[in-house]
Coordinates of C-alpha atoms in Angstrom, one line a residue:
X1 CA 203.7 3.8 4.2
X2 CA 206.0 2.4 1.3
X3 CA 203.6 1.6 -2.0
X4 CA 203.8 -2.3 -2.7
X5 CA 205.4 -1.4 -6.1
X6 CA 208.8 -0.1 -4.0
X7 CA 208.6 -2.8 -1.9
X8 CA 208.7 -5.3 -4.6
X9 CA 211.3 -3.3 -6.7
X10 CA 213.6 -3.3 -3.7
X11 CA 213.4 -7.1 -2.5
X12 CA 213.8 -7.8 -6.9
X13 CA 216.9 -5.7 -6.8
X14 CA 218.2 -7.8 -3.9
X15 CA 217.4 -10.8 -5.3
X16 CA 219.4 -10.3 -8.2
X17 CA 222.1 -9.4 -6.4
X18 CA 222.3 -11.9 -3.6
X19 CA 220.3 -14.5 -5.5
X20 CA 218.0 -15.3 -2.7
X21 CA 214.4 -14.9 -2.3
X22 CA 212.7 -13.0 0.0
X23 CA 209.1 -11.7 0.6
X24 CA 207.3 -8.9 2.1
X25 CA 204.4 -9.6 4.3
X26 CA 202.2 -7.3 6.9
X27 CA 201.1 -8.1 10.3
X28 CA 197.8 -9.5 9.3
X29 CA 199.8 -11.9 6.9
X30 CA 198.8 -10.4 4.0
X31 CA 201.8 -10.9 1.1
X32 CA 202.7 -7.5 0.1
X33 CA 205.5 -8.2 -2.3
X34 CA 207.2 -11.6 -3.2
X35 CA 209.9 -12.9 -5.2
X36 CA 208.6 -17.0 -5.3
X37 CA 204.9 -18.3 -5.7
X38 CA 203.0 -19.8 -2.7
X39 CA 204.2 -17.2 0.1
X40 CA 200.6 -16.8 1.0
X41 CA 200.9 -21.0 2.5
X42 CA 203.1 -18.9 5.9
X43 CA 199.9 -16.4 6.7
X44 CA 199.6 -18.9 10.2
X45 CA 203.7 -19.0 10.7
X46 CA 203.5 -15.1 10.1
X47 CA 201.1 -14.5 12.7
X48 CA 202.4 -16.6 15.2
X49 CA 205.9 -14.8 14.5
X50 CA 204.1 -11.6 14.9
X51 CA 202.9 -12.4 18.6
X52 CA 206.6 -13.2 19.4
X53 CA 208.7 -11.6 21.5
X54 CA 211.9 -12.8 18.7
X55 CA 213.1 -10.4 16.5
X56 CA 214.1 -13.1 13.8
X57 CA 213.4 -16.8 13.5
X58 CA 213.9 -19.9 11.4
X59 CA 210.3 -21.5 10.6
X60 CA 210.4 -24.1 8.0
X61 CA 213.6 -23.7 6.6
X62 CA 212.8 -19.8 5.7
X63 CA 214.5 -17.2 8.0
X64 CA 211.6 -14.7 9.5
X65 CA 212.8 -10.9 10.6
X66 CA 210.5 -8.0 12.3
X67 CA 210.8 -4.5 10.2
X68 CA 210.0 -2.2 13.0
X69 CA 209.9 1.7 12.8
X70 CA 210.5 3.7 16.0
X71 CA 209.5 0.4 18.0
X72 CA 206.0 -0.1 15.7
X73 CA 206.0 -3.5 14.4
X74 CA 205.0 -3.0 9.9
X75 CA 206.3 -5.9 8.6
X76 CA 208.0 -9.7 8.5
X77 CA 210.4 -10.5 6.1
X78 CA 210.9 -14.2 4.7
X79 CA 214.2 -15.1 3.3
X80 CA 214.5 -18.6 1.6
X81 CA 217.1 -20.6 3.4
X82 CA 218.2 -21.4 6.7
X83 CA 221.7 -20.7 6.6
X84 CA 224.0 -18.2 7.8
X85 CA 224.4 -16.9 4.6
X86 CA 220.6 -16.7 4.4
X87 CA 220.8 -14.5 8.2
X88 CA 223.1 -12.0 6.8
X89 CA 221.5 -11.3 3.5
X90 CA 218.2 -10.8 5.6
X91 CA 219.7 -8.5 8.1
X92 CA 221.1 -6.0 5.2
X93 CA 217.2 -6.5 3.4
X94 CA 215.7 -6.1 6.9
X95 CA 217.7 -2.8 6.9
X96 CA 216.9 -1.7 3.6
X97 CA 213.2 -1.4 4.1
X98 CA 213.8 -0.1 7.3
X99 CA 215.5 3.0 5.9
X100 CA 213.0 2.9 2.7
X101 CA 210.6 3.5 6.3
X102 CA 212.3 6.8 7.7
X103 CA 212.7 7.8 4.2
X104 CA 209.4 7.7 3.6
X105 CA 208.0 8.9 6.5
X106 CA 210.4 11.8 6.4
X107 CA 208.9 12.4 3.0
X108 CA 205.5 12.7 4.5
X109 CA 206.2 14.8 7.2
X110 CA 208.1 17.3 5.0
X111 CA 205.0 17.5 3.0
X112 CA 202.4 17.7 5.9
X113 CA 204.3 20.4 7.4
X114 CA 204.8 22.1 3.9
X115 CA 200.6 22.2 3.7
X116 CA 200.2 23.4 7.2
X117 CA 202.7 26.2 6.5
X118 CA 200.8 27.1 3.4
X119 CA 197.3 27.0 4.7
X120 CA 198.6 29.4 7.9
X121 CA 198.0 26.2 10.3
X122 CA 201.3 26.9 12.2
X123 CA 202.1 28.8 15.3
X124 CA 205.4 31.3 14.0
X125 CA 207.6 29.1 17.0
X126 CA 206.2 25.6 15.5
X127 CA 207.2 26.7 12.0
X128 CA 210.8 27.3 12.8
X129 CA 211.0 24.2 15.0
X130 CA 209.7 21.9 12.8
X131 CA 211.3 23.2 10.2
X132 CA 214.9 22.4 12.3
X133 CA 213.8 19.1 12.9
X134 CA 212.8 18.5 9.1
X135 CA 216.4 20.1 8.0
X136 CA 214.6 22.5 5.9
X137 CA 216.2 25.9 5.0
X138 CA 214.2 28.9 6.9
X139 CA 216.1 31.8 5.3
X140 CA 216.0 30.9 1.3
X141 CA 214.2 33.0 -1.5
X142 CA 211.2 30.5 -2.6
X143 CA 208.0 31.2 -4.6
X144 CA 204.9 29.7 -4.9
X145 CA 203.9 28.0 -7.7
X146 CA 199.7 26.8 -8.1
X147 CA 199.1 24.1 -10.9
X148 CA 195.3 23.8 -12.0
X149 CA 194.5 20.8 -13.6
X150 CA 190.9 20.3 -15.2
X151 CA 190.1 17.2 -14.1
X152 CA 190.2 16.2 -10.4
X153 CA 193.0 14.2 -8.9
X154 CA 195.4 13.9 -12.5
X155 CA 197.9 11.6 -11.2
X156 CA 199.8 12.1 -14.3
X157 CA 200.1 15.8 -14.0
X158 CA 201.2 15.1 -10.1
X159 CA 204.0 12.8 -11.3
X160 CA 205.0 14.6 -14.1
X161 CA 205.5 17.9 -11.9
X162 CA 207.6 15.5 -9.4
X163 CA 210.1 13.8 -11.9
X164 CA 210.5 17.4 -13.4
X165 CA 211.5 18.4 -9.7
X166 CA 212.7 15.8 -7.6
X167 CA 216.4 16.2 -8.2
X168 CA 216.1 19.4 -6.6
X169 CA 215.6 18.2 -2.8
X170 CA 214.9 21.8 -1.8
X171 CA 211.9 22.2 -3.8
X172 CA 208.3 20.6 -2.6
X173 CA 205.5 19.5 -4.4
X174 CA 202.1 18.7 -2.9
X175 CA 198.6 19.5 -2.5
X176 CA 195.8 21.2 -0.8
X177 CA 193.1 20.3 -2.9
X178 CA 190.9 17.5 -5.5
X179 CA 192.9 19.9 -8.8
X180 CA 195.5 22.1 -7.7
X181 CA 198.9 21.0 -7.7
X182 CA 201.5 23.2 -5.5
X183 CA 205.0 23.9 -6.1
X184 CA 207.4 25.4 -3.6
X185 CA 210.3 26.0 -4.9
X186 CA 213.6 27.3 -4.5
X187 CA 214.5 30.7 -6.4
X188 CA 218.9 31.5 -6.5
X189 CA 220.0 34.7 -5.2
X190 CA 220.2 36.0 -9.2
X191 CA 217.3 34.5 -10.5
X192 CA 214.3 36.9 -11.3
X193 CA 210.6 37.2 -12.1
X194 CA 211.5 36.7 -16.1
X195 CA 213.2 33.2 -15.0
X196 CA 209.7 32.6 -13.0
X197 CA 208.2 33.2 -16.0
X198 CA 210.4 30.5 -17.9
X199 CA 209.7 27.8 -15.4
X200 CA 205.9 28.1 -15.2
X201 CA 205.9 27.8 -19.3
X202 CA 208.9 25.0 -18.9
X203 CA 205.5 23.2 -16.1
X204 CA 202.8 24.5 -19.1
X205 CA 204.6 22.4 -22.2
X206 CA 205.7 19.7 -20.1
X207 CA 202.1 18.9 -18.4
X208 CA 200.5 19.8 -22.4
X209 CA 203.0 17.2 -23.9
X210 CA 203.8 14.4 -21.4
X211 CA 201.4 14.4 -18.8
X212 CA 198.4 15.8 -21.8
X213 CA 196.8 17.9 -19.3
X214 CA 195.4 21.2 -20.2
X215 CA 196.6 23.3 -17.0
X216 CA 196.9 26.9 -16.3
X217 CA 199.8 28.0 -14.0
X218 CA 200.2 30.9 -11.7
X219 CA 202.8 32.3 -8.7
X220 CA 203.0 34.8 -6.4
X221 CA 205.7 36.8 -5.5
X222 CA 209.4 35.9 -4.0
X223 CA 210.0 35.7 -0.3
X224 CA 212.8 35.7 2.0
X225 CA 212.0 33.9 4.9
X226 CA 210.0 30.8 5.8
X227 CA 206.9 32.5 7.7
X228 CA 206.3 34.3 4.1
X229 CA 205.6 31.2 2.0
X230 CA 202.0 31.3 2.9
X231 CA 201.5 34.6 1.7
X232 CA 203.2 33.4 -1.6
X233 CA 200.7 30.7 -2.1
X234 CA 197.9 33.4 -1.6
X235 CA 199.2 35.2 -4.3
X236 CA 199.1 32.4 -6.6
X237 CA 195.8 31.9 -5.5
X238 CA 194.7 35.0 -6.3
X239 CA 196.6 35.1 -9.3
X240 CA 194.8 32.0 -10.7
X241 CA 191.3 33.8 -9.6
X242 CA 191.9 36.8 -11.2
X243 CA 192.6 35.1 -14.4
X244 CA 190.2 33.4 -14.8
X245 CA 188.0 36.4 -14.3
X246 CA 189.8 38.7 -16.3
X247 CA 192.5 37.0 -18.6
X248 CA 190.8 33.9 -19.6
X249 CA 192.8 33.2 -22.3
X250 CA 196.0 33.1 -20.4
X251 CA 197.5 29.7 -19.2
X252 CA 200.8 31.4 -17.1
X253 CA 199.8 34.5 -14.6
X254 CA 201.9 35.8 -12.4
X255 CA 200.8 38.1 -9.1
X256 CA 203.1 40.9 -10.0
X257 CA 201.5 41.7 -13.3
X258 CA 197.8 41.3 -12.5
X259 CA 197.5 45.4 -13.0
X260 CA 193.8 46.4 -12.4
X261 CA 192.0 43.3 -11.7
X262 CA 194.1 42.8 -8.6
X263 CA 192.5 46.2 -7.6
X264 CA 189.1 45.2 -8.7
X265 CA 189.5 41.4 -7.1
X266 CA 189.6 43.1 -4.0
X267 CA 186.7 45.2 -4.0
X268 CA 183.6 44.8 -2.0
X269 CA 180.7 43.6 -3.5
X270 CA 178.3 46.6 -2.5
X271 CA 180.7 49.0 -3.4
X272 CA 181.2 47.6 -7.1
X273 CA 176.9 47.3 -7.6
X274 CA 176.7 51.0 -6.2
X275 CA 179.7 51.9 -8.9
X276 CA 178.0 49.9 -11.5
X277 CA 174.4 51.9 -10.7
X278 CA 175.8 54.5 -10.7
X279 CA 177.8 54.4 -14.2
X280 CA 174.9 52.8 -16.2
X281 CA 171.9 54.7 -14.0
X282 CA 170.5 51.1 -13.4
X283 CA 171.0 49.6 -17.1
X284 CA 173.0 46.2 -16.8
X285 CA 175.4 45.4 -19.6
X286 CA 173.4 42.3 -20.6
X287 CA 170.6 44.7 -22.0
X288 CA 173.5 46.1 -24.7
X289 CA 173.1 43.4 -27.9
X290 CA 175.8 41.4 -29.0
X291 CA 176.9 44.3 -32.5
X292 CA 177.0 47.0 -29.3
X293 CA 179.8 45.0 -26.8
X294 CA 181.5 43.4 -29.8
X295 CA 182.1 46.9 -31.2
X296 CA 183.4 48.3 -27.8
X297 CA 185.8 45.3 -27.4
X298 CA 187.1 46.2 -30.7
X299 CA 187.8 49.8 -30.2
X300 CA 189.4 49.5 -27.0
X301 CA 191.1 46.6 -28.5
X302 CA 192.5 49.2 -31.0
X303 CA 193.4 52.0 -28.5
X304 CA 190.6 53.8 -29.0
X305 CA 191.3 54.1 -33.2
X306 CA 188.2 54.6 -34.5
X307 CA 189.6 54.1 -38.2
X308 CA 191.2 50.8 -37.3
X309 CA 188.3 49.6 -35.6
X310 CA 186.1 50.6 -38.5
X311 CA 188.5 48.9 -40.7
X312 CA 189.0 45.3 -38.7
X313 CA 184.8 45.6 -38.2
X314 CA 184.8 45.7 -42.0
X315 CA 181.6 48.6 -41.3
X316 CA 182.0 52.2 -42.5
X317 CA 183.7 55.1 -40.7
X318 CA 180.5 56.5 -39.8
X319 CA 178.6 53.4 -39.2
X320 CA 181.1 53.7 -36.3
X321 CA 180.7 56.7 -35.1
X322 CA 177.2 56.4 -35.3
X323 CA 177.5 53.7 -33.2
X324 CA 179.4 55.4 -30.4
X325 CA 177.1 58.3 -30.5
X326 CA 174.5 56.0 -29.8
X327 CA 176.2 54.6 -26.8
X328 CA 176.9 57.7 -25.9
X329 CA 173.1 59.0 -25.3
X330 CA 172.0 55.8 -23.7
X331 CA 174.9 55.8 -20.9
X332 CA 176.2 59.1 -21.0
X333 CA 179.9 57.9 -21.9
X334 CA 182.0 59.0 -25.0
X335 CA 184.3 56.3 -25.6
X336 CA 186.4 58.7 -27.5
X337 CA 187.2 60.5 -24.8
X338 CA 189.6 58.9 -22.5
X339 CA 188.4 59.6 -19.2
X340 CA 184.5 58.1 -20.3
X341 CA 186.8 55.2 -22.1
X342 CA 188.7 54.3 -19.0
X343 CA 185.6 54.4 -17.0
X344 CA 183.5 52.1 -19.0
X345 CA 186.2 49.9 -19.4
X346 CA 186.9 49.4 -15.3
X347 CA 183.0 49.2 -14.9
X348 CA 182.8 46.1 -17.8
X349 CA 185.7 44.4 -15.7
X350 CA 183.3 45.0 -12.7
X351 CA 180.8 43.4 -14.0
X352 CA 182.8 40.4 -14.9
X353 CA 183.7 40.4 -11.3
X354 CA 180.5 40.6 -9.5
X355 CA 179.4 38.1 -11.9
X356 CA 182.2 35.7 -11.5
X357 CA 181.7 35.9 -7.2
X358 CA 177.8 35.3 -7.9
X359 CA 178.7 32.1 -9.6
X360 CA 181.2 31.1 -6.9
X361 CA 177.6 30.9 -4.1
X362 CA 176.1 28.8 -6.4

């Protein structure tokens, strides 16, 4: 349905073209938009139109037309005057808002169809049909991109996304969800994930600056055909989880470069508390104080350097190493050796995991 704000800057643009005014009303004679006072005095001439079988009439001097779409009856329009000259100008404003009406509902089915595509609700035959029918592209490299706002339903992030994209007719913006905002867009045949890249941090500085919404942006990977798009948005989806689990401090994530934690995403619960029991030999990381894990962030921050680390701690060499040894003896890993470093660094990414899923049943 066209918003009352079109409606009224359509019949305004009319009016200062042809000079005539006009009003919008809906079949229970409410006045929708209007470009004179006192429309609401026709409410009983509007319903009586409505039961009609005319298509336009002249009531009190005002010419009344029907605004149908595909034979549904949505609303009268009143043109001031009884003239011919009145007629005409109400046919071409009756046929205005009756293309504003296909336009519209055009726009609506192109974005129910573009949810149902993304949330797998389509048959593979519907998907190609409806897509003919909505004059949509099947065979056209697209990505997905997911927008996560922080508050629910931030109509200024929505509209800032759309204005930054509605030239481009073959892009689609829409939503699935209370705080996610979802971009399907268009990717040309040289474009690449770099240029991705670009255009989620173009979406980040825009939404930070206009919009002043702290969002965090992520996208799966490049498809060819129209069936793919939904495993696109899964990728963003999964792309957004991940971060938050594992790259908190990272507003743009892509799919393709979530290294390890895609691995670790995907694991089975069971299988990450026997790994974890069996690394630690029961011991949970919350038991190690607050000097222990800052220390091991630090030295895997530093590749493992234990002068650097010793250095940025501001604590002696040995104080260090002393440390370690001491981590060492109460989980049976040397951090200075690489193969006990890599495994106590994938088993504190575990933990992050199993602990991020245990706060998703709550």
């Amino acid at each position: 349905m066209i918003s009352n704000q079109i409606l009224q800057s359509t019949i305004d643009g009319l009016k200062s073209i042809a000079r005539v005014d006009l009003c919008v009303i809906d079949t229970e004679g409410k006045v929708l938009a209007a470009t004179f006072a006192g429309a609401e005095e026709y409410e009983d001439a509007v319903l009586a139109f409505v039961g009609s079988p005319a298509d336009s009439q002249v009531i009190q001097g005002f010419q009344f037309f029907k605004v149908s779409d595909d034979n549904q009856l949505e609303y009268i329009l009143i043109v001031k005057g009884s003239s011919d000259d009145m007629y005409m100008v109400g046919k071409l404003a009756a046929f205005q808002i009756q293309s504003l009406l296909v336009a519209y509902k055009e726009r609506f089915d192109k974005d129910n169809f573009i949810k149902n595509l993304l949330l797998d609700n389509l048959l593979l035959v519907d998907v190609y049909n409806r897509a003919k029918k909505l004059h949509i592209d099947t065979n056209v490299r697209r990505v997905v991109f997911i927008i996560e706002t922080k508050h629910e339903k931030d109509n200024n992030a929505l509209e800032t996304v759309r204005n930054l994209f509605s030239s481009k007719s073959k892009d689609f913006i829409t939503a699935v969800d209370e705080k996610n905002i979802i971009l399907v867009k268009e990717v040309k045949m040289n474009e690449k994930y770099s240029d991705l890249n670009k255009t989620a941090r173009v979406i980040l500085d825009m939404l930070n600056t206009e919009a002043m919404s702290a969002v965090t942006v992520a996208y799966g990977t490049i498809v060819n055909e129209i069936k793919e798009v939904s495993r696109s948005y899964k990728e963003a989806k999964m792309a957004l989880d991940v971060g938050k689990i594992f790259y908190s401090g990272e507003h743009v994530i892509a799919y393709n470069s979530l290294g390890i934690g895609r691995l670790i995403y995907q694991l089975p619960i069971p299988l990450c508390k026997m790994f974890i029991k069996e690394i630690f030999d029961g011991k949970s990381l919350d038991e190690f104080d607050e000097e222990t894990l800052s220390t091991i962030s630090k030295f895997f921050e530093n590749n493992l350097n234990v002068s650097e680390t010793s250095r940025q701690l501001f604590i002696h060499r040995n104080t260090l190493v002393y440390r370690l040894d001491k981590l060492q003896k109460s989980t049976g890993l040397d951090l200075r050796v690489f193969e006990d470093a890599i495994t106590f660094k994938i088993a504190m990414m575990v933990v992050k995991y199993m602990k991020y899923m245990e706060n998703l049943d709550y």
